[in-house]
JSON list of C-alpha atoms in Angstrom, two decimals:
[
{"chain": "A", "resi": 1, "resn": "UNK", "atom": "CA", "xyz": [-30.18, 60.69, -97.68]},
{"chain": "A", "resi": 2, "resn": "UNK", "atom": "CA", "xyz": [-32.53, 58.06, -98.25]},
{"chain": "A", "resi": 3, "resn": "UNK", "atom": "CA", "xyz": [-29.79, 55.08, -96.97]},
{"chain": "A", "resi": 4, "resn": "UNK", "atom": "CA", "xyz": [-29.64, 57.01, -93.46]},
{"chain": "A", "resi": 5, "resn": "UNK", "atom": "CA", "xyz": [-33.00, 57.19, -93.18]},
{"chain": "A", "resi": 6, "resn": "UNK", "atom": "CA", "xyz": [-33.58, 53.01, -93.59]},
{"chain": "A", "resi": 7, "resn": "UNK", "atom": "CA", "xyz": [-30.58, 52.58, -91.72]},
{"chain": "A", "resi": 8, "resn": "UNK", "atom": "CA", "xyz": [-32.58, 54.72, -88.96]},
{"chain": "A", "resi": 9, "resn": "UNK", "atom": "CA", "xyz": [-35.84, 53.03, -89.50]},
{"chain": "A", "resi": 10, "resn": "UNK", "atom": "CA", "xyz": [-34.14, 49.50, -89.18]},
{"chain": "A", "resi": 11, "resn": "UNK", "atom": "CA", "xyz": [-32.54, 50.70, -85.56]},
{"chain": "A", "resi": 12, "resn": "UNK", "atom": "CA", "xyz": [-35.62, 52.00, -84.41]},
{"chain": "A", "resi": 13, "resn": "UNK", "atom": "CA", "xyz": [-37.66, 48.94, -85.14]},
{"chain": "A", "resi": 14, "resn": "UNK", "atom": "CA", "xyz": [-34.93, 46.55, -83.66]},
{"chain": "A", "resi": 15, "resn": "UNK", "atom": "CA", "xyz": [-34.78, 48.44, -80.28]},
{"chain": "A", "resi": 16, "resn": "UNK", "atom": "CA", "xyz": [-38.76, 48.70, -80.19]},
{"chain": "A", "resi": 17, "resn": "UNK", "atom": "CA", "xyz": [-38.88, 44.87, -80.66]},
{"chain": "A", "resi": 18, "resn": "UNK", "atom": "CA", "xyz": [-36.10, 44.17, -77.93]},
{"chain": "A", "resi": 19, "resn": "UNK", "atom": "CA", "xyz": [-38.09, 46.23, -75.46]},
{"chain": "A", "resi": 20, "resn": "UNK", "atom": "CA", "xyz": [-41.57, 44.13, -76.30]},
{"chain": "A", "resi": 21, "resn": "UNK", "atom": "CA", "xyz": [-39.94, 40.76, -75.66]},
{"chain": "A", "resi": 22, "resn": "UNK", "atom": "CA", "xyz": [-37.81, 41.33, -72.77]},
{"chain": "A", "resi": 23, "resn": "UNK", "atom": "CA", "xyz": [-40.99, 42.40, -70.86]},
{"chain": "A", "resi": 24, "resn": "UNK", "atom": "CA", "xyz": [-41.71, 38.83, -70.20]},
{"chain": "A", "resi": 25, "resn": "UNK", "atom": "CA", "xyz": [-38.78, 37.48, -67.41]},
{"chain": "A", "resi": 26, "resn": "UNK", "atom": "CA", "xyz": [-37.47, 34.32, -67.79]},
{"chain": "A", "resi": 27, "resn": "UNK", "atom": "CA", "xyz": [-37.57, 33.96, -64.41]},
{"chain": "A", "resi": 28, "resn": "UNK", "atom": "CA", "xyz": [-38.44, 30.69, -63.32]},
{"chain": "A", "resi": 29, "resn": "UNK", "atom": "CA", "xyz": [-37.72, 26.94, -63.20]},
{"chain": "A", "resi": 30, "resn": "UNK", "atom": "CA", "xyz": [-37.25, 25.57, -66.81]},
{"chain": "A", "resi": 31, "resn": "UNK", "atom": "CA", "xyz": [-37.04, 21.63, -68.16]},
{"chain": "A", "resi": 32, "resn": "UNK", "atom": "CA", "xyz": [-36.10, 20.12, -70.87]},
{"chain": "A", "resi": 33, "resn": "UNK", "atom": "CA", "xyz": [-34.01, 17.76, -73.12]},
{"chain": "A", "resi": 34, "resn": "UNK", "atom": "CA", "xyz": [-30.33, 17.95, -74.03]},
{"chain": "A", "resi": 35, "resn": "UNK", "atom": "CA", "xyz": [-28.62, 16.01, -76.65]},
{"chain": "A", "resi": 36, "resn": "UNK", "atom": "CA", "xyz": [-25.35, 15.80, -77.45]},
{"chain": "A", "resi": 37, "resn": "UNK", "atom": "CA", "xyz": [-23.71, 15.24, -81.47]},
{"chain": "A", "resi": 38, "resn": "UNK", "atom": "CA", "xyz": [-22.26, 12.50, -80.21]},
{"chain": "A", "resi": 39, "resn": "UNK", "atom": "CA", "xyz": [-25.59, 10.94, -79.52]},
{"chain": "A", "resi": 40, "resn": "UNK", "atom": "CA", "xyz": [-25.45, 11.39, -75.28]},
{"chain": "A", "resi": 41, "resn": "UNK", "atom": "CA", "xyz": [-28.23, 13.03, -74.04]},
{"chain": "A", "resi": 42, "resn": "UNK", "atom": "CA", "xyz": [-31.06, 13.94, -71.27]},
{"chain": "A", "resi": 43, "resn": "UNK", "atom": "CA", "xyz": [-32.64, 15.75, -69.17]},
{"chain": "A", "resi": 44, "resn": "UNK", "atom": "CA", "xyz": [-31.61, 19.75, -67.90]},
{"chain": "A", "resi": 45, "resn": "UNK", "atom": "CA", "xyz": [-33.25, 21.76, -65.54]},
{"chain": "A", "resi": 46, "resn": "UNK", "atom": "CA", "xyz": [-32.55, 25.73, -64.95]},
{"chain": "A", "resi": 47, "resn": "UNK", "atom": "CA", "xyz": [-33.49, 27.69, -62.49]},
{"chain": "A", "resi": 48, "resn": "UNK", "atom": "CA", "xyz": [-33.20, 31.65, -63.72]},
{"chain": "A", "resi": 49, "resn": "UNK", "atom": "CA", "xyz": [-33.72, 35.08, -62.36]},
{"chain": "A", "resi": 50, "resn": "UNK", "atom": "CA", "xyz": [-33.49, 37.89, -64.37]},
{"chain": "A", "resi": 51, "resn": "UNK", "atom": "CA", "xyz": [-32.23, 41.89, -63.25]},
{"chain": "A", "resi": 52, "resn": "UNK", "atom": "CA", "xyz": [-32.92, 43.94, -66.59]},
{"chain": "A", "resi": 53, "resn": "UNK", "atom": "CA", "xyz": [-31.52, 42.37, -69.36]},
{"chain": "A", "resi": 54, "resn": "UNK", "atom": "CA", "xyz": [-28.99, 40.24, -66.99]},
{"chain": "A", "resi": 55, "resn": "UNK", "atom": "CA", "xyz": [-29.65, 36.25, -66.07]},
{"chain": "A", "resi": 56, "resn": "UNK", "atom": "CA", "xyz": [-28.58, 34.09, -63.61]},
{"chain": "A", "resi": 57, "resn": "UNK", "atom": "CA", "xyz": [-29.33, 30.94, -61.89]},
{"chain": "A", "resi": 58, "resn": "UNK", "atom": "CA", "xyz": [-28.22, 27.56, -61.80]},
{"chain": "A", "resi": 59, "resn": "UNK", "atom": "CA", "xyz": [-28.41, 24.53, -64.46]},
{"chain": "A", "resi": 60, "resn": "UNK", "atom": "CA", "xyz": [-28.19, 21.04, -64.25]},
{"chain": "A", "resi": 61, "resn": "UNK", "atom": "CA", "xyz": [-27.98, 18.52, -66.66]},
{"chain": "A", "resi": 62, "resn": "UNK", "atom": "CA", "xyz": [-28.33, 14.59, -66.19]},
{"chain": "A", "resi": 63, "resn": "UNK", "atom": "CA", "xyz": [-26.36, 12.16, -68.16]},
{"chain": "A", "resi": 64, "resn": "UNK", "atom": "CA", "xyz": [-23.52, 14.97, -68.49]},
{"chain": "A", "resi": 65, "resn": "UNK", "atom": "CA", "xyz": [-20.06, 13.83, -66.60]},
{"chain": "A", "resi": 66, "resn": "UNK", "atom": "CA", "xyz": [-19.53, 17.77, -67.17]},
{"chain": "A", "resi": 67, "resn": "UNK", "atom": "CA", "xyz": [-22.16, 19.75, -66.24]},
{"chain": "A", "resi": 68, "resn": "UNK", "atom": "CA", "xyz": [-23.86, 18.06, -63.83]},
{"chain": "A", "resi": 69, "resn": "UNK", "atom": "CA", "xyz": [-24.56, 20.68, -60.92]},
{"chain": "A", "resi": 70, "resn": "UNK", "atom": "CA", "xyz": [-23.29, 24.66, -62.79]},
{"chain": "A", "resi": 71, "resn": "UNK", "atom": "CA", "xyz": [-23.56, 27.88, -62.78]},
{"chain": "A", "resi": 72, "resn": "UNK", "atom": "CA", "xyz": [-25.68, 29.91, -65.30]},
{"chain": "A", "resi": 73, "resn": "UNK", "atom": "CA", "xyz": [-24.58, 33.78, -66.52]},
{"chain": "A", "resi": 74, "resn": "UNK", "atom": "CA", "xyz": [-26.05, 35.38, -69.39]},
{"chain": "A", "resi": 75, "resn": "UNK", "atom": "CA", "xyz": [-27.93, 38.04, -70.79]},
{"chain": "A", "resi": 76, "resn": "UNK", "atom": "CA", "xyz": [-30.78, 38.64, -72.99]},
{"chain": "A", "resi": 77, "resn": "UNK", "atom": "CA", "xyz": [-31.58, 40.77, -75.78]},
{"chain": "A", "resi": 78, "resn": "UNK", "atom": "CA", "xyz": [-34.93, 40.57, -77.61]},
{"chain": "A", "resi": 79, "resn": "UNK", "atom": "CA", "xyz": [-35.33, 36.88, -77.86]},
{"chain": "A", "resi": 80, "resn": "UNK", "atom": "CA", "xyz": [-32.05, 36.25, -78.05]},
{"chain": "A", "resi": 81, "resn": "UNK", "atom": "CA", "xyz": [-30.37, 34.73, -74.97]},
{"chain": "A", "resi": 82, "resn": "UNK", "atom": "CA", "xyz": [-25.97, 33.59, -74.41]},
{"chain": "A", "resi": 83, "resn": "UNK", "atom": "CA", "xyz": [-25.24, 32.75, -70.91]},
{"chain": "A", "resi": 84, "resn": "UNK", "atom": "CA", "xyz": [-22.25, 31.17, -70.13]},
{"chain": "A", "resi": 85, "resn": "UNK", "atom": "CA", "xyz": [-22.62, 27.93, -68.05]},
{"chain": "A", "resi": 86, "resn": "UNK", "atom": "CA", "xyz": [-19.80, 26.76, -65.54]},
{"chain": "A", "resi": 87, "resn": "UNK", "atom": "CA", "xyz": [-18.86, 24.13, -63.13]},
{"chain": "A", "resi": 88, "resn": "UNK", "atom": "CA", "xyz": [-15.57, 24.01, -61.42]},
{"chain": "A", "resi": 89, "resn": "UNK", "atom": "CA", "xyz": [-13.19, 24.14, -64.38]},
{"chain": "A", "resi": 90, "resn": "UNK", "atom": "CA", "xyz": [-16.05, 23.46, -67.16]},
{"chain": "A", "resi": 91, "resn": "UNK", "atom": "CA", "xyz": [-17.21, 26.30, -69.03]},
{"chain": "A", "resi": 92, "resn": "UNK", "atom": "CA", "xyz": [-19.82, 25.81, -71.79]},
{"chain": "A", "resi": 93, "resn": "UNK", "atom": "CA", "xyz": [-21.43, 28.26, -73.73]},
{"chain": "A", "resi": 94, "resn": "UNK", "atom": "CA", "xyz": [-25.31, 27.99, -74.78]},
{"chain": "A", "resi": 95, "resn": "UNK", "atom": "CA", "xyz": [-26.96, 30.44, -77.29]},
{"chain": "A", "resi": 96, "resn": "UNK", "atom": "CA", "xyz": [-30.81, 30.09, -76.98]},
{"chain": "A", "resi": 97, "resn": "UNK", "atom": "CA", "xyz": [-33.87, 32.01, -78.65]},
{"chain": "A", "resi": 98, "resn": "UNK", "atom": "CA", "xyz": [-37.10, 32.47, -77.16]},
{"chain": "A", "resi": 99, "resn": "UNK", "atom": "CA", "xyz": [-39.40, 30.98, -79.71]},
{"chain": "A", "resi": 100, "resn": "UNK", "atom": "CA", "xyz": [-42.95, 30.78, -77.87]},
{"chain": "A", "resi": 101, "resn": "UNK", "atom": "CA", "xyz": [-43.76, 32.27, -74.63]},
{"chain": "A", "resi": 102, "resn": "UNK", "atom": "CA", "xyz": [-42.79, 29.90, -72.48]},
{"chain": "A", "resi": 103, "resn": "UNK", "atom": "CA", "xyz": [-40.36, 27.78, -74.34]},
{"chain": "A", "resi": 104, "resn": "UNK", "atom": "CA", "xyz": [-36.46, 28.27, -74.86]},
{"chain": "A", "resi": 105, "resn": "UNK", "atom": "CA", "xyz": [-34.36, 26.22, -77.78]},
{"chain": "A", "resi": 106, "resn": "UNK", "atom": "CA", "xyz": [-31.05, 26.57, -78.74]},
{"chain": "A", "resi": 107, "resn": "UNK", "atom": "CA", "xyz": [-27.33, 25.19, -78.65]},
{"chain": "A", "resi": 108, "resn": "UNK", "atom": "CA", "xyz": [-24.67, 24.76, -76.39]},
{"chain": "A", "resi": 109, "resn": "UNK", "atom": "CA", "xyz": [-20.44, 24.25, -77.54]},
{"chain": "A", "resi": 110, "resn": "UNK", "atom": "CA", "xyz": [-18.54, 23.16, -74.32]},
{"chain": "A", "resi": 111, "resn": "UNK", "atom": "CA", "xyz": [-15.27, 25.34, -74.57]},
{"chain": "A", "resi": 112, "resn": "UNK", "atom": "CA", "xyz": [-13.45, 24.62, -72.04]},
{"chain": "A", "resi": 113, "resn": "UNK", "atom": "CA", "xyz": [-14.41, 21.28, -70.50]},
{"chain": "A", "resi": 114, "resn": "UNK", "atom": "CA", "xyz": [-11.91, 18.84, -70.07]},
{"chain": "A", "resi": 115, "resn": "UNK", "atom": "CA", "xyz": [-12.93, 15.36, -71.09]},
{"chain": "A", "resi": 116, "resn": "UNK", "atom": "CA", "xyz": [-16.19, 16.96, -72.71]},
{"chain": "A", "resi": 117, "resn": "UNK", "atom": "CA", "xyz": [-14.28, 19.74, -74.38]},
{"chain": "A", "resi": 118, "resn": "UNK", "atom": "CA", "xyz": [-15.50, 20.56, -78.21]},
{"chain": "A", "resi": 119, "resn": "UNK", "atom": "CA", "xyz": [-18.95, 18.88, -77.16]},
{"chain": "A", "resi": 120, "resn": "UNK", "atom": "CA", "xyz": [-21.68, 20.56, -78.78]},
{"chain": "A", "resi": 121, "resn": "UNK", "atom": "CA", "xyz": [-25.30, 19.94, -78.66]},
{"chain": "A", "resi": 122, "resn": "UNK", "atom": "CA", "xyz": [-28.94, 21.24, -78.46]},
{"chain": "A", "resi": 123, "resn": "UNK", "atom": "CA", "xyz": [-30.90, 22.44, -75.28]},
{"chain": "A", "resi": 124, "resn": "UNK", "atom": "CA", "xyz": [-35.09, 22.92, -75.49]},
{"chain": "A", "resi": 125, "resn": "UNK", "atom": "CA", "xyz": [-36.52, 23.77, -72.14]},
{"chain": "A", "resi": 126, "resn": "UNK", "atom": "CA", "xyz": [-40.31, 25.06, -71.26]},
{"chain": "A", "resi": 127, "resn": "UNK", "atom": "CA", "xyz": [-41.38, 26.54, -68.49]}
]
């Protein structure tokens, strides 16, 4: 008995914490800095709107011969956002947490990118 009821307190304070931070959209124009492992890096701008718990918008990324002008999916849950981020025949994935109001961090692993393919790297934006 007592297992089932931490397991039920644990849900119910996840799900109350999602609702809290997904008040706040992410709608908006966001900038930032990328940077690559390999050392390549600049700047990224996203534009986002957000329908419930579903993101979309538009990315770009300077310096990148891969992402230059793309097209940004996702979703969030809590403070946790994965969009997927594609241009023609790239596709990169970026996994980013909200960690202030206003301010996005996380990583992005190019999947299937041609020339850029296995890339990986960090993203920080603010808004």
């Amino acid at each position: 008995g007592f297992f089932l009821m931490m397991a039920a307190c644990g849900g119910s304070n996840t799900s109350g914490g999602n609702t809290s931070s997904t008040s706040s959209s992410l709608a908006g124009n966001w900038t930032g800095t990328w940077r690559s492992n390999s050392g390549q890096g600049g700047t990224v701008t996203m534009a986002m709107t957000q329908n419930g718990n579903a993101l979309s918008g538009t990315a770009s990324m300077t310096s990148s011969t891969c992402l230059e002008n793309a097209k940004l999916d996702g979703t969030i849950s809590g403070d946790d956002v994965m969009s997927d981020v594609t241009s023609g025949d790239t596709k990169a994935t970026v996994h980013m947490t909200v960690t202030a109001p206003g301010q996005i961090d996380g990583t992005y692993d190019a999947v299937s990118a041609g020339i850029c393919s296995g890339d990986t790297g960090i993203v920080d934006v603010t808004r």
